[in-house]
Coordinates of C-alpha atoms and ligand atoms in Angstrom, one line a residue:
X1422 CA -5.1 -1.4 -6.6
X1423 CA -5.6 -4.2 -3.6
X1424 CA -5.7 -1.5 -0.9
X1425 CA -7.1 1.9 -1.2
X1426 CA -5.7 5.3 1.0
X1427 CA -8.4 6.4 3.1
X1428 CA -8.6 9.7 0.6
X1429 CA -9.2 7.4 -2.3
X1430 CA -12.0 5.6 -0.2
X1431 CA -13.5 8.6 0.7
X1432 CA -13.3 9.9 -3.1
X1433 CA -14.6 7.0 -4.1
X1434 CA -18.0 7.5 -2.1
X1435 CA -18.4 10.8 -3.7
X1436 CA -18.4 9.6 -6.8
X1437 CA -21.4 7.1 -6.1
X1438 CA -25.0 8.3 -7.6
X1439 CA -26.8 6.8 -3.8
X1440 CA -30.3 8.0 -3.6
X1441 CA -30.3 9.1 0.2
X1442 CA -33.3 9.9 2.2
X1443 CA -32.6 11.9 5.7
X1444 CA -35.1 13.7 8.0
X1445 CA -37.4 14.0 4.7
X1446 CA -34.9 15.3 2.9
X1447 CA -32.6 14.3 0.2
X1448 CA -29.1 14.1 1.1
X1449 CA -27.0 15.9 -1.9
X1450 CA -23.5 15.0 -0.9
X1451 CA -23.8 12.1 2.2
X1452 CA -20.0 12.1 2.8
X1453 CA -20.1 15.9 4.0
X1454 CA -23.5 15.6 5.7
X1455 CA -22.8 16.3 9.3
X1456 CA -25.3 13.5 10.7
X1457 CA -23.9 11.3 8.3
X1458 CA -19.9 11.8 8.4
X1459 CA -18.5 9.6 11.2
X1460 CA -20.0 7.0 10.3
X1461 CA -18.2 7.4 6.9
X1462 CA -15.0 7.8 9.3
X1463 CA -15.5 5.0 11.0
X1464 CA -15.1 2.8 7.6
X1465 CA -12.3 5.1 6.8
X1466 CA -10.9 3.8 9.8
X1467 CA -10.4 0.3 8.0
X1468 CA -8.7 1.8 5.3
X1469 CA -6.4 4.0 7.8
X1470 CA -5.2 1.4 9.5
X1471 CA -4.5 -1.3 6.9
X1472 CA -2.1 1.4 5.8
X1473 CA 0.0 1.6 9.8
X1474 CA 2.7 -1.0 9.5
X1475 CA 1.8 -2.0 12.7
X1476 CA -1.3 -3.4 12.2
X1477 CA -0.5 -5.4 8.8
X1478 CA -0.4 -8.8 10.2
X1479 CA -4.7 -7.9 11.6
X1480 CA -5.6 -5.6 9.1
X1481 CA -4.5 -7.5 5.8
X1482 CA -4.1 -10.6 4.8
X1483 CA -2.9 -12.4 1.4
X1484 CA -5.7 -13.2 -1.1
X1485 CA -6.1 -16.9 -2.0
X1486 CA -7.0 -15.7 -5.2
X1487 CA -4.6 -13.9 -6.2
X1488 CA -1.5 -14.1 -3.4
X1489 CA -2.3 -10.1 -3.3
X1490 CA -2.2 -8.0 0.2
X1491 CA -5.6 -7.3 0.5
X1492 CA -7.4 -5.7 3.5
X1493 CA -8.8 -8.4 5.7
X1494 CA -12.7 -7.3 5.4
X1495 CA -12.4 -8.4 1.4
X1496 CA -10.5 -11.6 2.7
X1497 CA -11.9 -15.3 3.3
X1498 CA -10.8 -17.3 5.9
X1499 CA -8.2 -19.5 4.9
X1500 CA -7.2 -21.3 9.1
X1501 CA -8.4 -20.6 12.2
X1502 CA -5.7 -18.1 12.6
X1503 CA -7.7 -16.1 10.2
X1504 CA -10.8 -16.6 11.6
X1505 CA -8.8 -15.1 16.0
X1506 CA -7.8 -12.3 13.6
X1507 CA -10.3 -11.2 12.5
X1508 CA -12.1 -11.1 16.3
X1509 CA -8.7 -9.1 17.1
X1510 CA -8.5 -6.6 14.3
X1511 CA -12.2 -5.9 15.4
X1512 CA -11.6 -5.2 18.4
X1513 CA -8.4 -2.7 17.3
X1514 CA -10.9 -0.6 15.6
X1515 CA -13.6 -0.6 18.3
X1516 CA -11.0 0.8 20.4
X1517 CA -9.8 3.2 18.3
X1518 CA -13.9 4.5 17.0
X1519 CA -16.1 3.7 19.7
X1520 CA -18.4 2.9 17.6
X1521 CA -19.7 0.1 14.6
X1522 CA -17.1 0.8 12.1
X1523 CA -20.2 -1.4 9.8
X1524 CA -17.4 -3.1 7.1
X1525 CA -17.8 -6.2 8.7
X1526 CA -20.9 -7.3 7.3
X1527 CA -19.2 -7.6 4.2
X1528 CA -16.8 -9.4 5.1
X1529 CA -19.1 -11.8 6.8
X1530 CA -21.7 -12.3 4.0
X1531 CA -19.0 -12.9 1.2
X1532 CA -17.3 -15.9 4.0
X1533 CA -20.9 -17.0 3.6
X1534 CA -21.6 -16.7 0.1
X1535 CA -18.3 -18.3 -0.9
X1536 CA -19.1 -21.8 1.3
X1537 CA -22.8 -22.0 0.6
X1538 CA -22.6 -21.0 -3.2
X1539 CA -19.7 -23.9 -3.7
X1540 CA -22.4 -26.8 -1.8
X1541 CA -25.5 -25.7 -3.9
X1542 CA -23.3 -26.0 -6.7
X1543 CA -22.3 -29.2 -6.2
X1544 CA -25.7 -30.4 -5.0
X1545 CA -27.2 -29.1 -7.3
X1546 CA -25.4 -28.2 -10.4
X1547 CA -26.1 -25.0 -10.1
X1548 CA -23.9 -22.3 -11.1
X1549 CA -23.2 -20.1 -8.7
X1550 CA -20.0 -20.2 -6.8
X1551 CA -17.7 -19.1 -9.9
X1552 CA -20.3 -16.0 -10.4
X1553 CA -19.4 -15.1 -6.7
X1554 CA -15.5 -15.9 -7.1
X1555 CA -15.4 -13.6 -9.8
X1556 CA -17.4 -10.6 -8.0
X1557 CA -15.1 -11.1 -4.8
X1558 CA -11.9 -11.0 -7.3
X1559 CA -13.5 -7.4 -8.3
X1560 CA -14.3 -6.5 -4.9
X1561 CA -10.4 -7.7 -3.3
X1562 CA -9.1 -5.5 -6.0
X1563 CA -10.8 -2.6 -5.8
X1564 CA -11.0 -2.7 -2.2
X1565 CA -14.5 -2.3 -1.7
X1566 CA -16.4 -1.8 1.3
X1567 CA -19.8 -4.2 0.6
X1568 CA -22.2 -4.1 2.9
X1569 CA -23.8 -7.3 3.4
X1570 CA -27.7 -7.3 3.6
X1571 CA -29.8 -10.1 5.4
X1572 CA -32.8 -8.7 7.0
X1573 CA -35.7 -8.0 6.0
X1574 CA -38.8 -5.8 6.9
X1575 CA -40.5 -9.4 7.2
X1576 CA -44.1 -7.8 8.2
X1577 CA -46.5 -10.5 9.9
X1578 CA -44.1 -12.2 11.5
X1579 CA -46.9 -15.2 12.4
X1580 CA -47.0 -15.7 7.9
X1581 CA -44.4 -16.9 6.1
X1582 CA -43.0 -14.3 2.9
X1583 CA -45.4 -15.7 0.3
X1584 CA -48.6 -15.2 3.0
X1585 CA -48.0 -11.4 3.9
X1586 CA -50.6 -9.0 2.9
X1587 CA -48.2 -7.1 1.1
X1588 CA -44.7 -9.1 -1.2
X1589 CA -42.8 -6.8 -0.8
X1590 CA -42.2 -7.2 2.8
X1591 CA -39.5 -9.9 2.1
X1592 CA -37.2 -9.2 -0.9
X1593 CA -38.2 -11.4 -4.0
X1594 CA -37.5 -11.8 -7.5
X1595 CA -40.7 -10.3 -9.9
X1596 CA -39.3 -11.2 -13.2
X1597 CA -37.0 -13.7 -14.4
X1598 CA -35.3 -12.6 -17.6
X1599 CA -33.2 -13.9 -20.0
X1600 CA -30.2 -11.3 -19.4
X1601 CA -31.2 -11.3 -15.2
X1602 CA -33.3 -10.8 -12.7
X1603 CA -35.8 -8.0 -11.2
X1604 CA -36.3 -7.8 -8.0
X1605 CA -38.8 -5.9 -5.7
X1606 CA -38.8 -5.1 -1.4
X1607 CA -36.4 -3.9 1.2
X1608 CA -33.7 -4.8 3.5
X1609 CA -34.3 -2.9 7.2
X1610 CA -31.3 -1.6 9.5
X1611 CA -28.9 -2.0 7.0
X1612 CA -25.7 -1.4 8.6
X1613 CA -22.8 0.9 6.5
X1614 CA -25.6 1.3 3.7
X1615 CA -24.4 4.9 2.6
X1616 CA -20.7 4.1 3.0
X1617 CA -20.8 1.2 1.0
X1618 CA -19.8 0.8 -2.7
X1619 CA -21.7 -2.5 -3.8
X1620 CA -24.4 -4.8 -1.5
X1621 CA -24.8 -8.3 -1.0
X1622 CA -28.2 -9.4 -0.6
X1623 CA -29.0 -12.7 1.6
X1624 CA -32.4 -14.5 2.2
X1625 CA -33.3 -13.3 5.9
X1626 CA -35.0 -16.8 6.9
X1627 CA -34.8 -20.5 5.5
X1628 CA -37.5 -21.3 3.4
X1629 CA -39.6 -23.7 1.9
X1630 CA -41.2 -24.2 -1.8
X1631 CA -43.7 -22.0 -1.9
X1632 CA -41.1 -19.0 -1.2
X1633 CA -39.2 -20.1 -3.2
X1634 CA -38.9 -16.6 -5.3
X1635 CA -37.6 -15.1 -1.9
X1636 CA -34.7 -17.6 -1.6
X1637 CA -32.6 -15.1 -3.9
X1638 CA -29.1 -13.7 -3.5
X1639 CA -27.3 -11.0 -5.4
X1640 CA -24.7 -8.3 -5.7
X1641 CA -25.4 -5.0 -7.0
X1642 CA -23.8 -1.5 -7.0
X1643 CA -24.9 0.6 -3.5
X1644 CA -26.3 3.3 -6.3
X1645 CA -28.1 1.0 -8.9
X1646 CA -31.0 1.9 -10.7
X1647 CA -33.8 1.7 -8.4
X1648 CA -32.0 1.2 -4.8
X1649 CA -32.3 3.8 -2.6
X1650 CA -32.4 4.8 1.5
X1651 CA -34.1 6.0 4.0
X1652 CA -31.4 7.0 6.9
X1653 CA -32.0 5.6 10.5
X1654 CA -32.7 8.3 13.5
X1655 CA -30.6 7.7 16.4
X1656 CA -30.8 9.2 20.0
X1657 CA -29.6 13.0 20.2
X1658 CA -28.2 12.4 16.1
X1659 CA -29.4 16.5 15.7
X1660 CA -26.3 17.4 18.3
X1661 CA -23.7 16.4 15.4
X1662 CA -26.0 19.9 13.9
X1663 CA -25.0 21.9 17.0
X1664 CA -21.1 22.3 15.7
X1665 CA -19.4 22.0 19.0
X1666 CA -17.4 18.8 20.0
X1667 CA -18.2 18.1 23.1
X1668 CA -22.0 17.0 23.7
X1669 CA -21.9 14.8 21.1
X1670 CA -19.4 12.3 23.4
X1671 CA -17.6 11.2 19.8
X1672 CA -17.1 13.6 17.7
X1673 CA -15.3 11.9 15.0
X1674 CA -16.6 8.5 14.4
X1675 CA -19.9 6.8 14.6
X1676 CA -22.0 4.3 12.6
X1677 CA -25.7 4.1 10.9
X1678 CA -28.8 1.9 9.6
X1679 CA -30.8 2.7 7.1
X1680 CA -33.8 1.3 5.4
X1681 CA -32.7 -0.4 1.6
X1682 CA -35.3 0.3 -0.8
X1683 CA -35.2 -2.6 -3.9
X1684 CA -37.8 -0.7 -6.2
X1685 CA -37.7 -3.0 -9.5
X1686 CA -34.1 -3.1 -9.5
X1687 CA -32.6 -5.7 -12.5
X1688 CA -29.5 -7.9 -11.6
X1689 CA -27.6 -9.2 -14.2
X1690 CA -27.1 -12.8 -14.1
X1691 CA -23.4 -12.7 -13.4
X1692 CA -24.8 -11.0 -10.6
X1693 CA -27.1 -13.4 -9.0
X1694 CA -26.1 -16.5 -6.2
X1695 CA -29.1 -17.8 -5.5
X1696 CA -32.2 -17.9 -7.7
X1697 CA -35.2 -20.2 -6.2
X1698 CA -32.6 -22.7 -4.4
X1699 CA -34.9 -22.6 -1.0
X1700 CA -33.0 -25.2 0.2
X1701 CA -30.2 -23.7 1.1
X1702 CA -31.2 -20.6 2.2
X1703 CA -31.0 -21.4 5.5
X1704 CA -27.3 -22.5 5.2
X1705 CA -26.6 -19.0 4.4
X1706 CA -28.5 -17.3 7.1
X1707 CA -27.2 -19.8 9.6
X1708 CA -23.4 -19.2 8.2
X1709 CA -23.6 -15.6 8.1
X1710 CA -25.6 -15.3 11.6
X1711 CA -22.8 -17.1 12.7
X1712 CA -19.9 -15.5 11.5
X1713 CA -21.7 -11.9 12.6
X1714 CA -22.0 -13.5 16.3
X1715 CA -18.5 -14.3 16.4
X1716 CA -18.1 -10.5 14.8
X1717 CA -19.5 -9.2 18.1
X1718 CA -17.0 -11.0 20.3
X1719 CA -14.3 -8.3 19.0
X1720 CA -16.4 -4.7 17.8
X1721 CA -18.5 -5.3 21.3
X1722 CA -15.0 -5.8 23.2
X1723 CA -13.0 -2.8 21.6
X1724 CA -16.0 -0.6 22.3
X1725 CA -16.6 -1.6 26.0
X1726 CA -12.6 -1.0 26.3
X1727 CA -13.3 2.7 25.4
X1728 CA -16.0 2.5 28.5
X1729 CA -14.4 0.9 31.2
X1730 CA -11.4 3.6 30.6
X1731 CA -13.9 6.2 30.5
X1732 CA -15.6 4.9 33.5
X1733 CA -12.2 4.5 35.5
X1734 CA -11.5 8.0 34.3
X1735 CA -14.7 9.6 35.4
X1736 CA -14.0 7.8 39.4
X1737 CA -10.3 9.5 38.6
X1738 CA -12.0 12.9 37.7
X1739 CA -14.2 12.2 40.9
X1740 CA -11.8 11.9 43.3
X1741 CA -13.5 8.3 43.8
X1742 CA -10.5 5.8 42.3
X1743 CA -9.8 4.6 46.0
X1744 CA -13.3 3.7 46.9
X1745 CA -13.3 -0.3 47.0
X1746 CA -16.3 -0.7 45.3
X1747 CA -15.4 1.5 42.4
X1748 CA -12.5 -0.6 42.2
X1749 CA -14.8 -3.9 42.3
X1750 CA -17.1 -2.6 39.6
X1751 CA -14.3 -1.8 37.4
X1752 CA -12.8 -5.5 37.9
X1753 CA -16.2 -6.7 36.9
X1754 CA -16.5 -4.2 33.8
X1755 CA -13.2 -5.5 32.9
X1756 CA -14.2 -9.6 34.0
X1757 CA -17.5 -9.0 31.7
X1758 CA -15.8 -7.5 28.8
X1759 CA -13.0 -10.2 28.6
X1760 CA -15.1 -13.2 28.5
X1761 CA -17.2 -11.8 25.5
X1762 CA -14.0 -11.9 24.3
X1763 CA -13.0 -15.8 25.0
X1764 CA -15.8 -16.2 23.4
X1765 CA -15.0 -14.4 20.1
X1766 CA -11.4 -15.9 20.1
X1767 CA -13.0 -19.5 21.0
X1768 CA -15.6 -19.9 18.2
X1769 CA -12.7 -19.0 16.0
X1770 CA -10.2 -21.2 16.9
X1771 CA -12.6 -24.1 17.1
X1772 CA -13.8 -22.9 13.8
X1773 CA -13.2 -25.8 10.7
X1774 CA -12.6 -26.2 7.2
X1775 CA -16.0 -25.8 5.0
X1776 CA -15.9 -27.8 1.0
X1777 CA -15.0 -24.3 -0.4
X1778 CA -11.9 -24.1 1.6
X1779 CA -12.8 -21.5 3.7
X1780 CA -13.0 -21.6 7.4
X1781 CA -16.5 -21.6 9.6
X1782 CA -16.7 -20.9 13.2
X1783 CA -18.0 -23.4 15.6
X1784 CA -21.5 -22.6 15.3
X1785 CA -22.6 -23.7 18.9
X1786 CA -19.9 -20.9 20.8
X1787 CA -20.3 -18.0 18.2
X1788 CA -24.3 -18.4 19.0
X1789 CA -23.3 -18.4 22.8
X1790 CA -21.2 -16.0 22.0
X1791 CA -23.9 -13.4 20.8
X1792 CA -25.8 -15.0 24.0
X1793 CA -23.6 -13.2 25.9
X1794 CA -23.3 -9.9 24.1
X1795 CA -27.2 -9.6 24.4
X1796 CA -26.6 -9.4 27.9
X1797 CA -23.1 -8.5 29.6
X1798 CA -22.4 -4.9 27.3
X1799 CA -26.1 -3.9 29.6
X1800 CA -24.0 -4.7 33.0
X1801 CA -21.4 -2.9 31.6
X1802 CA -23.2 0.0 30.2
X1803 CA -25.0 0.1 33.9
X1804 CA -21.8 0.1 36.0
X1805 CA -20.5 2.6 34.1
X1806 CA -23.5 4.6 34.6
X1807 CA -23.2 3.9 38.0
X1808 CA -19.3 5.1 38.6
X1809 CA -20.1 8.4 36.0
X1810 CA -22.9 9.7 38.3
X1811 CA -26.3 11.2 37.8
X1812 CA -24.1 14.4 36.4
X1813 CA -23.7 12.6 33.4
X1814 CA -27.3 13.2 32.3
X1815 CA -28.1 16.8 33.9
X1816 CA -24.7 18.4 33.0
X1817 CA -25.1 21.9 31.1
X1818 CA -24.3 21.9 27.6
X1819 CA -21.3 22.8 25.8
X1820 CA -22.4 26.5 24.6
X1821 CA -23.3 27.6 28.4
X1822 CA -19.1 26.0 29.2
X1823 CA -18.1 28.7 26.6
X1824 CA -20.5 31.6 28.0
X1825 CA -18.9 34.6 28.8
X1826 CA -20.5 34.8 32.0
X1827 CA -22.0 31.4 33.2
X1828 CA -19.1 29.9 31.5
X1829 CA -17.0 30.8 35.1
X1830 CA -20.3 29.1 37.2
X1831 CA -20.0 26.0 35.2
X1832 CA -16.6 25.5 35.3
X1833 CA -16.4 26.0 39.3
X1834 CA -19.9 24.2 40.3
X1835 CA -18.8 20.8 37.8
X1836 CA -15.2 20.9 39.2
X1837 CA -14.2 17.7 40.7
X1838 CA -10.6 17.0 41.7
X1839 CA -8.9 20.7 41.2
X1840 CA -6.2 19.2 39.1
X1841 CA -8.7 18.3 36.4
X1842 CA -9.9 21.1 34.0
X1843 CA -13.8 20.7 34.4
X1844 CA -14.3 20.5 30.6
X1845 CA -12.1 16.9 30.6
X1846 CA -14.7 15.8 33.4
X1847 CA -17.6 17.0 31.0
X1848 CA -15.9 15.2 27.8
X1849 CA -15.5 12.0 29.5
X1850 CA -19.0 12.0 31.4
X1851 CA -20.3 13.1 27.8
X1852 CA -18.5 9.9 26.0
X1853 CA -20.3 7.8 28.8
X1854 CA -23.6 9.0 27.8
X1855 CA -22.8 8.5 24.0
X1856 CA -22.2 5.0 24.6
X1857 CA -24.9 4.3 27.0
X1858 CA -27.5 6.7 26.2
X1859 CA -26.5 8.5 22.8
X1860 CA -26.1 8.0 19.2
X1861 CA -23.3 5.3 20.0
X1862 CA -25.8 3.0 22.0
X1863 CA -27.4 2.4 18.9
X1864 CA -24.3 -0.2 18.5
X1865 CA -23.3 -0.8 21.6
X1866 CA -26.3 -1.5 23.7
X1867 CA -29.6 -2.1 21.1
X1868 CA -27.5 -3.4 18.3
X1869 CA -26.1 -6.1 21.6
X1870 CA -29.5 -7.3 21.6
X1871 CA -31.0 -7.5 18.0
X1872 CA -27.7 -7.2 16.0
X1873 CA -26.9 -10.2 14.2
X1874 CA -30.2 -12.2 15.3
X1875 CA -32.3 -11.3 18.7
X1876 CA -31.9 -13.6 22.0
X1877 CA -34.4 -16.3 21.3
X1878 CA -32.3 -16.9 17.6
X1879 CA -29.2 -17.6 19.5
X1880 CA -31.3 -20.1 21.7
X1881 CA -32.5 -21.7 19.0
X1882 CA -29.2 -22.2 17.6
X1883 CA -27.8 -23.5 21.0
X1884 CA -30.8 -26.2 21.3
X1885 CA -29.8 -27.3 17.7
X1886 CA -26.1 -27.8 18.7
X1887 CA -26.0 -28.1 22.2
X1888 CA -25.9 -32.1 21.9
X1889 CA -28.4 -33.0 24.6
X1890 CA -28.4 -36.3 23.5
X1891 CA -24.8 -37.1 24.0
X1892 CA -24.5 -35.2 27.0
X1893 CA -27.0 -38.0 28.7
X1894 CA -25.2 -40.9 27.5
X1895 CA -22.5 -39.3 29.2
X1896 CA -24.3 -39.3 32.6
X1897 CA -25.8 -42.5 32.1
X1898 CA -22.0 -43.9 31.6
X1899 CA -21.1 -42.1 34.8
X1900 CA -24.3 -43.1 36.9
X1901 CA -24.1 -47.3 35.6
X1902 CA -27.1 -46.9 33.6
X1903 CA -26.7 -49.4 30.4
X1904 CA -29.5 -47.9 27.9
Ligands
SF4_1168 FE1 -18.9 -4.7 12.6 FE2 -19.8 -4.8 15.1 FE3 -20.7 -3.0 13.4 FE4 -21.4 -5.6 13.1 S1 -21.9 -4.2 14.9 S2 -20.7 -4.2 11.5 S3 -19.5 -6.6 13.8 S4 -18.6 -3.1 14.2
FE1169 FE1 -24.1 -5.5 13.7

């Protein structure tokens, strides 16, 4: 198959057995459940767009395996022209869903999986790496969306996984079998859970000995025996309930967490990447952290496109596009949201060759990179808050636009320029509040911070690679001092 239509994607969820928990209830058919659907279209979005000729070169790329067009979130990277398109394509489809279209943390955890598994194995003899070579085969060819799964609930966070009061608040293998493994805990803000096929679990810290049943990797199906999720809240979610199209900013695409319940699930042995190999744990987290901060120089980028227009749009709708400082905050909107993106495309063409063959980022600008994201999408997020008005948070809703009677009062009392129909003033101020305020700052403003590792993660990263050392000896070289 190599590349499915986005019907066959969409099929292909329904036929998955997941175990969905939502508002207390049990989801029956996820792909149809209004809270639930655009995020499922903002996968689908991957699949769309791998089809469009035009966006072949970034949306699909030619498997090393098998010299197969496969879509570019099953794909490994092969040069450091891989590694600026995939930053690209990722920002394409934050432009075109405003939101976190979620497939890429598959496609980041298998580009970790594949280098890390190939040095344990030849460290230690494990053997690993030909397990995961075959599962990514399966997974290029039938085009599934994986959703790669690293953090965990990780309780105290002053105790270490074997110390906490309770095991199960790291995931860890309970029984070692002949035929696999079983394993107990839970993965938290799991993004793309319910519009994935299989998951790829990842150790969430590097440890030491004594957790050494926590360093454990795996793949399993998204609806195996004993997996299932508890669906994240997000602010005004219950408006996707309401049926209109206009409150909820974005009415067609969105994303989700969820909470991944492992409740004795067993993992086949062809399954399994790492088993008790503590050591290199932290290779993985550190890889995959990575690759996800370089991830968030493109989704971040496309989706802060999509605010900057609407924010230009709303001072147009305004009458306010010839104020000068409207103008300036729009040049810094713009300013902000381009350097996140030297960033992205930076780390990736300074990115290098790993053993396995496939290309890692340079660590030290993908950590500045997510540096920046924790930090910049706020400013933008506030200016455009700033050019939208207070209106964009006291506006009437949708229902009293289509009243018979106050529908009139609306539409005269939220007029701005008379050219523009008041209900395109009230969609744009309303996909403003989406991505500032609403389900959408989920991704684009919280997920900036704690997505892919908080703040002080990045800075620890950066003091690890920042070369402090060598950046004296250059001084000292410059100032005449010999030691
Ligand atoms: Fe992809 Fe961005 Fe969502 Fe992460 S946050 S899955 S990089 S869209
Ligand atoms: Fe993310």
């Amino acid at each position: 198959m190599a590349l499915k239509t986005p019907q066959q994607y969409e099929e292909s969820l329904r036929k998955l057995n997941l175990k969905v928990y939502l508002q207390g209830e049990l989801v029956k058919n996820p792909v149809d459940h209004p809270i639930i659907r655009p995020s499922m279209n903002s996968v689908k979005a991957t699949y769309e767009l791998a089809q469009d000729p035009q966006y072949e070169d970034l949306m699909t790329a030619t498997s090393h395996l098998t010299g197969k067009k496969v879509n570019r979130f099953c794909h490994l990277h092969q040069n450091t022209e891989d590694l600026v398109k995939k930053v690209k394509m990722q920002r394409l489809l934050g432009q075109k869903t405003a939101a976190c279209f979620q497939r890429c943390v598959g496609m980041d955890a298998i580009n970790a999986v594949d280098s890390t598994t190939f040095e344990m194995d030849q460290k230690l003899g494990t053997p690993y790496h030909e397990r995961f070579v075959k599962f990514l085969r399966q997974m290029q060819e039938e085009d599934w969306t994986v959703d790669g799964a690293m953090t965990d609930p990780k309780g105290d966070r002053g105790l270490s996984p074997s110390k906490q009061a309770d095991p199960d608040l790291f995931v860890h293998v309970v029984e070692k079998r002949k035929d696999g493994i079983v394993v107990c805990g839970a993965k938290a803000h799991q993004t793309g859970a319910i519009n994935s096929h299989w998951i790829l679990i990842m150790p969430t810290i590097s440890m030491t000995k004594e957790d050494a049943d926590y360093a454990v990797s795996f793949a399993a199906p998204a609806d195996a025996e004993g997996i299932f999720y508890i669906y994240g809240r997000q602010s005004c979610d219950t408006r996707k309930l309401e049926g209109g199209d206009i409150d909820v900013g974005n009415k067609n695409y969105g994303g989700h967490e969820a909470l991944m319940v492992f409740d004795n699930v067993f993992i086949p042995w062809e399954n399994v990447f790492m088993c008790g190999e503590y050591e290199f744990s932290g290779m993985l987290v550190e890889r995959f952290a990575g690759y996800h901060r370089q991830s968030y120089g493109g989704c971040k980028v496309g989706v802060g496109d999509v605010l900057i227009g609407a924010a230009a749009l709303a001072a147009d709708y305004n009458g306010a596009n010839k104020a000068s400082h409207l103008k300036d905050k729009l040049i810094e909107m713009v300013h902000l949201n381009e350097t996140l993106y030297a960033c992205g495309i930076a780390c990736s063409a300074e990115g290098h060759k790993t053993a396995s063959g496939t290309y890692l980022i340079d660590l030290l600008l993908a950590n500045v990179c997510k540096q920046n994201v924790t930090r910049f999408p706020y400013e933008i997020a506030r200016l455009a808050e700033d050019i939208a008005g207070g209106l964009m948070v006291t506006m009437p809703s949708e229902k009293d636009l289509r009243h018979p009677t106050i529908g009139k009062v609306v539409e005269k009392y939220f007029k701005g320029v008379a050219s523009v129909p008041t209900e395109d003033r009230m969609r744009i101020l309303r996909l403003i509040e989406n991505l500032t305020l609403g389900t959408a700052a989920v991704g684009y403003r919280t997920e900036s911070m704690h997505g892919a590792g908080s703040p002080q993660a990045q800075r620890i990263m950066i003091s690890r690679q920042g070369n402090l050392e060598q950046k004296k000896q250059l001084a000292k070289a410059i100032a005449g001092i010999k030691k």
